[in-house]
Short mmCIF file of C-alpha atoms and ligand atoms in Angstrom, two decimals:
data_model
loop_
_atom_site.label_atom_id
_atom_site.label_comp_id
_atom_site.label_asym_id
_atom_site.label_seq_id
_atom_site.Cartn_x
_atom_site.Cartn_y
_atom_site.Cartn_z
CA MET C 1 97.98 106.65 96.59
CA ARG C 2 99.87 106.42 93.33
CA GLY C 3 97.30 103.97 91.96
CA TRP C 4 94.49 106.42 92.77
CA LEU C 5 96.02 108.82 90.22
CA ASP C 6 95.68 106.40 87.30
CA ASP C 7 92.56 106.82 85.21
CA ALA C 8 91.73 103.15 85.44
CA PRO C 9 89.33 100.96 87.42
CA SER C 10 90.81 99.86 90.73
CA TYR C 11 89.71 99.03 94.27
CA VAL C 12 88.62 102.66 94.75
CA PRO C 13 87.65 105.24 92.10
CA PRO C 14 90.51 107.38 90.75
CA VAL C 15 90.98 110.92 92.08
CA LYS C 16 89.60 113.25 89.42
CA VAL C 17 91.77 115.98 87.90
CA GLY C 18 91.28 119.15 89.97
CA ALA C 19 89.84 117.29 92.98
CA VAL C 20 91.43 117.30 96.44
CA MET C 21 94.00 114.51 96.65
CA ARG C 22 92.63 111.63 98.72
CA ALA C 23 94.75 110.97 101.81
CA LEU C 24 94.39 109.43 105.21
CA ALA C 25 95.22 112.07 107.78
CA VAL C 26 94.91 113.18 111.34
CA GLY C 27 93.31 116.57 111.92
CA ARG C 28 92.00 118.68 114.76
CA VAL C 29 88.46 120.00 115.20
CA VAL C 30 88.51 123.82 115.18
CA GLU C 31 84.75 124.46 115.11
CA SER C 32 81.91 122.07 115.85
CA LYS C 33 78.13 121.74 115.93
CA ASN C 34 78.40 118.02 116.68
CA ASP C 35 78.88 116.82 120.26
CA ASP C 36 80.67 113.69 119.04
CA PHE C 37 83.48 115.91 117.69
CA PRO C 38 84.30 118.54 120.33
CA VAL C 39 86.59 121.44 119.50
CA GLY C 40 90.21 120.42 120.09
CA ALA C 41 89.60 116.70 119.47
CA HIS C 42 91.90 114.92 117.06
CA VAL C 43 90.21 112.95 114.31
CA HIS C 44 91.45 110.27 111.92
CA GLY C 45 90.06 109.56 108.49
CA THR C 46 90.27 110.29 104.79
CA LEU C 47 90.59 114.03 105.28
CA GLY C 48 92.52 114.62 102.04
CA VAL C 49 95.45 116.91 101.33
CA ARG C 50 93.98 120.24 102.45
CA ASP C 51 94.10 122.80 105.22
CA TYR C 52 90.47 122.67 106.34
CA LEU C 53 87.42 120.51 105.74
CA VAL C 54 83.74 120.97 106.54
CA THR C 55 82.25 117.56 107.32
CA ASP C 56 79.36 115.85 109.09
CA GLY C 57 81.93 113.51 110.65
CA LYS C 58 80.88 110.45 108.63
CA ASP C 59 83.72 107.91 108.50
CA LEU C 60 85.88 109.98 110.87
CA ARG C 61 86.79 108.79 114.35
CA VAL C 62 88.06 110.72 117.33
CA ILE C 63 91.46 109.43 118.42
CA ASP C 64 93.21 109.62 121.76
CA THR C 65 96.55 111.35 121.30
CA SER C 66 97.44 111.45 125.00
CA GLN C 67 99.36 108.15 124.88
CA VAL C 68 99.97 107.69 121.14
CA SER C 69 100.86 110.65 118.90
CA GLY C 70 98.66 111.67 115.97
CA PRO C 71 101.28 110.59 113.38
CA GLU C 72 101.55 107.19 115.11
CA HIS C 73 97.85 106.66 114.38
CA LEU C 74 98.86 106.85 110.70
CA ALA C 75 102.03 104.78 111.04
CA ALA C 76 102.48 101.58 113.07
CA LEU C 77 99.03 101.90 114.63
CA GLY C 78 97.41 103.01 111.38
CA LEU C 79 96.80 101.38 108.02
CA THR C 80 100.56 101.07 107.53
CA GLY C 81 100.99 98.79 110.53
CA LEU C 82 97.72 97.00 109.81
CA THR C 83 98.80 96.30 106.22
CA ALA C 84 102.00 94.78 107.55
CA TYR C 85 100.19 92.84 110.26
CA PHE C 86 97.41 91.22 108.21
CA GLY C 87 99.51 90.73 105.09
CA LEU C 88 102.27 88.97 106.97
CA MET C 89 100.38 87.12 109.70
CA GLU C 90 97.28 86.10 107.74
CA LEU C 91 98.71 85.54 104.27
CA GLY C 92 102.45 84.96 104.78
CA LYS C 93 101.89 82.96 107.98
CA PRO C 94 105.57 82.75 109.01
CA THR C 95 106.45 80.06 111.53
CA GLU C 96 109.41 79.80 113.86
CA GLY C 97 112.68 79.15 112.06
CA GLU C 98 111.33 80.02 108.60
CA THR C 99 113.08 82.60 106.44
CA VAL C 100 111.16 85.78 105.64
CA LEU C 101 112.38 88.18 102.95
CA VAL C 102 110.88 91.67 102.72
CA SER C 103 111.43 94.29 100.02
CA GLY C 104 111.05 98.01 100.65
CA ALA C 105 112.24 96.90 104.06
CA ALA C 106 113.22 100.30 105.46
CA GLY C 107 109.93 101.87 104.40
CA ALA C 108 106.76 102.26 106.43
CA VAL C 109 105.12 98.89 105.77
CA GLY C 110 108.35 96.92 105.26
CA SER C 111 109.98 97.98 108.51
CA VAL C 112 106.94 96.78 110.47
CA VAL C 113 106.74 93.52 108.48
CA GLY C 114 110.33 92.58 109.31
CA GLN C 115 109.86 93.25 113.00
CA LEU C 116 106.62 91.25 113.14
CA ALA C 117 108.40 88.38 111.39
CA LYS C 118 111.12 88.50 114.06
CA ILE C 119 108.43 88.44 116.77
CA ALA C 120 107.03 85.31 115.02
CA GLY C 121 110.47 83.68 115.39
CA ALA C 122 111.51 83.85 111.75
CA ARG C 123 114.90 84.63 110.27
CA VAL C 124 114.46 87.98 108.53
CA ILE C 125 116.23 89.44 105.51
CA GLY C 126 115.47 92.95 104.29
CA ILE C 127 116.08 94.53 100.89
CA ALA C 128 116.57 98.31 100.88
CA GLY C 129 118.13 101.05 98.78
CA SER C 130 121.05 102.37 100.85
CA ASP C 131 123.74 101.20 103.27
CA GLU C 132 122.32 103.53 105.95
CA LYS C 133 118.92 101.90 105.62
CA CYS C 134 120.49 98.43 105.76
CA GLU C 135 122.42 99.36 108.91
CA TRP C 136 119.20 100.59 110.54
CA LEU C 137 117.50 97.29 109.69
CA THR C 138 120.19 95.03 111.12
CA GLY C 139 120.99 97.42 113.97
CA GLU C 140 118.00 99.01 115.65
CA LEU C 141 115.33 96.77 114.09
CA GLY C 142 117.10 93.44 114.60
CA PHE C 143 116.84 92.07 111.06
CA ASP C 144 119.24 89.15 110.55
CA GLU C 145 120.54 90.43 107.21
CA ALA C 146 119.95 93.33 104.86
CA ILE C 147 120.81 93.69 101.19
CA ASN C 148 121.34 96.97 99.37
CA TYR C 149 119.68 96.22 96.03
CA LYS C 150 121.31 99.27 94.44
CA THR C 151 124.88 98.09 95.03
CA ALA C 152 124.53 94.28 94.96
CA ASP C 153 126.27 92.87 91.85
CA SER C 154 123.50 90.31 91.52
CA LEU C 155 120.44 90.63 93.72
CA THR C 156 119.54 86.99 92.99
CA LYS C 157 122.96 85.81 94.25
CA ALA C 158 122.85 88.13 97.26
CA ILE C 159 119.49 86.68 98.33
CA ALA C 160 120.80 83.13 97.74
CA SER C 161 123.75 83.80 99.99
CA ALA C 162 121.57 85.37 102.72
CA ALA C 163 118.96 82.59 102.48
CA PRO C 164 120.86 79.35 101.75
CA ASN C 165 117.78 77.21 102.53
CA GLY C 166 115.51 79.37 100.42
CA VAL C 167 112.87 81.97 101.24
CA ASP C 168 109.68 80.68 102.88
CA VAL C 169 107.80 83.98 102.89
CA PHE C 170 108.44 86.89 100.56
CA PHE C 171 106.60 90.10 101.45
CA ASP C 172 106.86 92.32 98.40
CA ASN C 173 106.42 96.08 98.34
CA VAL C 174 108.42 96.64 95.16
CA GLY C 175 107.68 94.20 92.28
CA GLY C 176 109.72 94.17 89.04
CA ARG C 177 113.28 92.83 89.15
CA VAL C 178 113.24 92.57 92.94
CA LEU C 179 110.26 90.23 92.75
CA ASP C 180 112.00 88.17 90.08
CA ALA C 181 115.17 87.84 92.17
CA ALA C 182 113.14 86.77 95.21
CA LEU C 183 111.14 84.30 93.14
CA ALA C 184 114.36 82.63 92.01
CA ASN C 185 115.19 81.94 95.67
CA THR C 186 111.91 80.59 96.98
CA ALA C 187 111.76 77.38 99.02
CA ARG C 188 109.13 74.71 98.32
CA ASN C 189 105.62 75.80 99.38
CA ALA C 190 106.77 79.39 99.87
CA ARG C 191 104.15 82.12 100.22
CA LEU C 192 104.51 85.37 98.27
CA VAL C 193 102.56 88.27 99.72
CA ILE C 194 102.14 90.95 97.08
CA CYS C 195 101.51 94.18 98.95
CA GLY C 196 102.94 96.76 96.55
CA ALA C 197 104.80 97.17 93.28
CA ILE C 198 106.34 100.63 93.63
CA SER C 199 109.06 99.97 91.04
CA ASP C 200 106.34 99.59 88.41
CA TYR C 201 103.78 102.23 89.37
CA ASN C 202 105.28 104.84 87.08
CA SER C 203 106.51 102.58 84.30
CA THR C 204 104.77 102.40 80.96
CA ASP C 205 106.62 99.27 79.90
CA ARG C 206 106.39 96.62 82.64
CA ALA C 207 108.95 93.86 82.37
CA GLY C 208 106.71 91.10 83.70
CA ILE C 209 107.75 88.14 85.83
CA ARG C 210 110.42 86.05 84.12
CA ASN C 211 110.90 83.40 86.80
CA TYR C 212 107.24 82.37 86.91
CA PRO C 213 107.83 78.62 86.18
CA ARG C 214 109.12 78.49 89.77
CA ILE C 215 105.51 78.96 90.90
CA ILE C 216 104.80 75.50 89.46
CA THR C 217 108.00 73.67 90.31
CA HIS C 218 108.07 74.88 93.95
CA SER C 219 104.33 74.78 94.63
CA LEU C 220 104.24 78.47 95.50
CA THR C 221 101.22 80.42 96.69
CA ILE C 222 100.85 84.06 95.65
CA HIS C 223 98.51 86.31 97.64
CA GLY C 224 97.72 89.81 96.42
CA PHE C 225 95.73 91.94 98.85
CA THR C 226 94.67 95.37 99.96
CA ILE C 227 94.10 96.21 103.60
CA GLY C 228 90.40 96.62 102.79
CA ASP C 229 90.22 92.80 102.63
CA PHE C 230 90.62 92.85 106.40
CA GLY C 231 88.31 95.83 107.00
CA ASP C 232 86.20 94.02 109.61
CA ARG C 233 89.24 92.92 111.64
CA LEU C 234 91.15 96.18 112.07
CA PRO C 235 90.55 96.52 115.84
CA GLU C 236 92.16 93.09 116.34
CA GLY C 237 95.27 94.25 114.44
CA MET C 238 95.39 97.57 116.31
CA LYS C 239 95.27 95.72 119.62
CA ALA C 240 98.19 93.49 118.66
CA LEU C 241 100.28 96.35 117.23
CA GLY C 242 99.50 98.60 120.20
CA GLY C 243 100.68 95.82 122.51
CA TYR C 244 103.98 95.37 120.65
CA LEU C 245 104.58 99.13 120.68
CA ALA C 246 103.83 99.39 124.40
CA GLU C 247 106.12 96.44 125.17
CA GLY C 248 108.93 98.01 123.13
CA LYS C 249 108.98 95.06 120.71
CA LEU C 250 108.09 97.25 117.75
CA VAL C 251 110.10 100.31 116.72
CA SER C 252 108.12 102.86 114.74
CA ARG C 253 110.02 105.51 112.80
CA ILE C 254 108.18 108.52 111.45
CA ASP C 255 109.75 110.64 108.74
CA ALA C 256 107.72 113.86 109.02
CA ARG C 257 108.22 116.61 106.45
CA ASP C 258 106.94 120.09 107.22
CA ALA C 259 105.24 121.27 104.06
CA GLU C 260 102.25 123.15 102.73
CA VAL C 261 99.43 121.70 100.66
CA LYS C 262 101.00 122.98 97.44
CA ASP C 263 104.18 121.01 98.22
CA PHE C 264 102.38 117.65 98.26
CA PRO C 265 103.78 116.41 94.90
CA GLU C 266 107.39 116.93 96.06
CA VAL C 267 106.77 115.25 99.41
CA PHE C 268 104.97 112.35 97.73
CA GLY C 269 107.88 112.00 95.30
CA ALA C 270 110.17 111.04 98.20
CA LEU C 271 108.56 107.57 98.17
CA PHE C 272 109.73 107.03 94.60
CA GLU C 273 113.16 108.55 95.18
CA GLY C 274 113.57 106.45 98.32
CA THR C 275 114.60 109.41 100.49
CA ASN C 276 112.24 108.36 103.28
CA THR C 277 113.07 105.96 106.09
CA GLY C 278 110.05 104.63 107.95
CA LYS C 279 106.64 106.25 107.59
CA LEU C 280 106.63 109.38 105.41
CA ILE C 281 104.20 111.96 106.73
CA MET C 282 103.44 115.43 105.48
CA ALA C 283 102.95 117.83 108.39
CA LEU C 284 101.11 121.06 107.63
CA PRO C 285 102.67 124.11 109.32
CA GLY C 286 101.23 125.40 112.56
CA ARG C 287 99.07 122.34 113.26
CA GLU C 288 99.24 120.16 116.34
N1 NAP W 301 98.21 96.43 99.72
C1 NAP W 301 97.91 97.44 100.54
O1 NAP W 301 96.83 97.52 101.14
C2 NAP W 301 98.93 98.51 100.73
C3 NAP W 301 98.79 99.46 101.77
C4 NAP W 301 99.82 100.41 101.94
C5 NAP W 301 100.90 100.42 101.08
N2 NAP W 301 100.96 99.49 100.07
C6 NAP W 301 102.12 99.44 99.18
O2 NAP W 301 103.20 99.04 99.98
C7 NAP W 301 104.41 99.59 99.45
C8 NAP W 301 105.13 100.35 100.54
O3 NAP W 301 104.35 101.46 100.90
P1 NAP W 301 104.85 102.45 102.04
O4 NAP W 301 103.81 103.45 102.24
O5 NAP W 301 105.32 101.64 103.18
O6 NAP W 301 106.07 103.17 101.33
P2 NAP W 301 107.59 103.16 101.79
O7 NAP W 301 108.07 101.74 101.74
O8 NAP W 301 107.72 103.89 103.07
O9 NAP W 301 108.30 104.03 100.68
C9 NAP W 301 108.53 103.53 99.42
C10 NAP W 301 109.93 102.93 99.33
O10 NAP W 301 109.99 102.14 98.15
C11 NAP W 301 111.32 102.06 97.73
N3 NAP W 301 111.36 102.21 96.26
C12 NAP W 301 110.93 103.26 95.54
N4 NAP W 301 111.15 103.03 94.23
C13 NAP W 301 111.74 101.79 94.15
C14 NAP W 301 112.21 101.00 93.07
N5 NAP W 301 112.12 101.42 91.79
N6 NAP W 301 112.76 99.79 93.34
C15 NAP W 301 112.84 99.36 94.62
N7 NAP W 301 112.41 100.06 95.69
C16 NAP W 301 111.87 101.27 95.45
C17 NAP W 301 112.09 103.20 98.40
O11 NAP W 301 113.02 102.64 99.33
P3 NAP W 301 114.50 102.16 98.87
O12 NAP W 301 115.45 103.20 99.37
O13 NAP W 301 114.64 100.87 99.58
O14 NAP W 301 114.51 102.07 97.38
C18 NAP W 301 111.02 103.98 99.16
O15 NAP W 301 111.49 104.49 100.37
C19 NAP W 301 104.01 100.45 98.27
O16 NAP W 301 104.19 99.71 97.09
C20 NAP W 301 102.54 100.72 98.53
O17 NAP W 301 101.84 100.97 97.33
C21 NAP W 301 100.01 98.55 99.89
#
């Protein structure tokens, strides 16, 4: 979403000044002249940050909230979980016994990535910004190790100590110095999955990657992606994620903040301040 606010060409057009902020959301039909969208049904789609929307229903789908909550359709079962699933399984391709390192590990995407890597039989190390987040990762989520990047004397050394045989898959949500520290610890033929670069989204002076010669010396593969690359395979990912959730193999944490439309900038800012754990969701008052 942050990238959509830059006046620059990207994978989707930028949101214009004064326009409704683009956002995936779950809403409820309150009036309808379309039998496909009966009153009371919950719908999922790019509804935007707003109270009400008049639409012909194009690109919206009715979702079943009887078994899975509306917010869950945005979290582990939504594009968050799908980003984790396809990025890790199709690009990172972890195998049993390999070491997977994930940054932004206690966030929405990262927390799912680490758990999927455990399901794949990998040893999993998370990087997160507080001791509480690290304890959640190694406790409830079953990560093997977690590093607090804010208090580690040297992040590079901390990763080296947690991954003595090197990192086989690095799933990056953060970029910047975290990416550089991970790069310095890669094993031969490691795969780097570049999902996000939140540490750089607001910076005007990007540091760049200093440890890039490692890409040559260790025969690394770097995959950047957006979830749109897997647009025709989403049902496959939803089936797998739904199965893991139902079996209790995947813990999904939703960090819902009650707020009004005007409060969106403050709620959104939590992602950059790191005050969220799991999937940050803005919940408009009085809606079900
Ligand atoms: N490629 C795709 O299709 C795709 C799809 C969805 C999301 N993404 C990207 O994936 C990343 C994660 O998204 P999300 O929605 O799951 O958000 P999130 O991880 O739930 O929230 C962002 C987290 O980033 C961490 N962070 C913020 N500033 C940081 C900094 N300067 N250095 C290190 N960590 C920082 C914070 O946790 P700490 O407390 O650990 O600092 C914060 O909680 C984002 O970069 C996003 O743009 C990509």
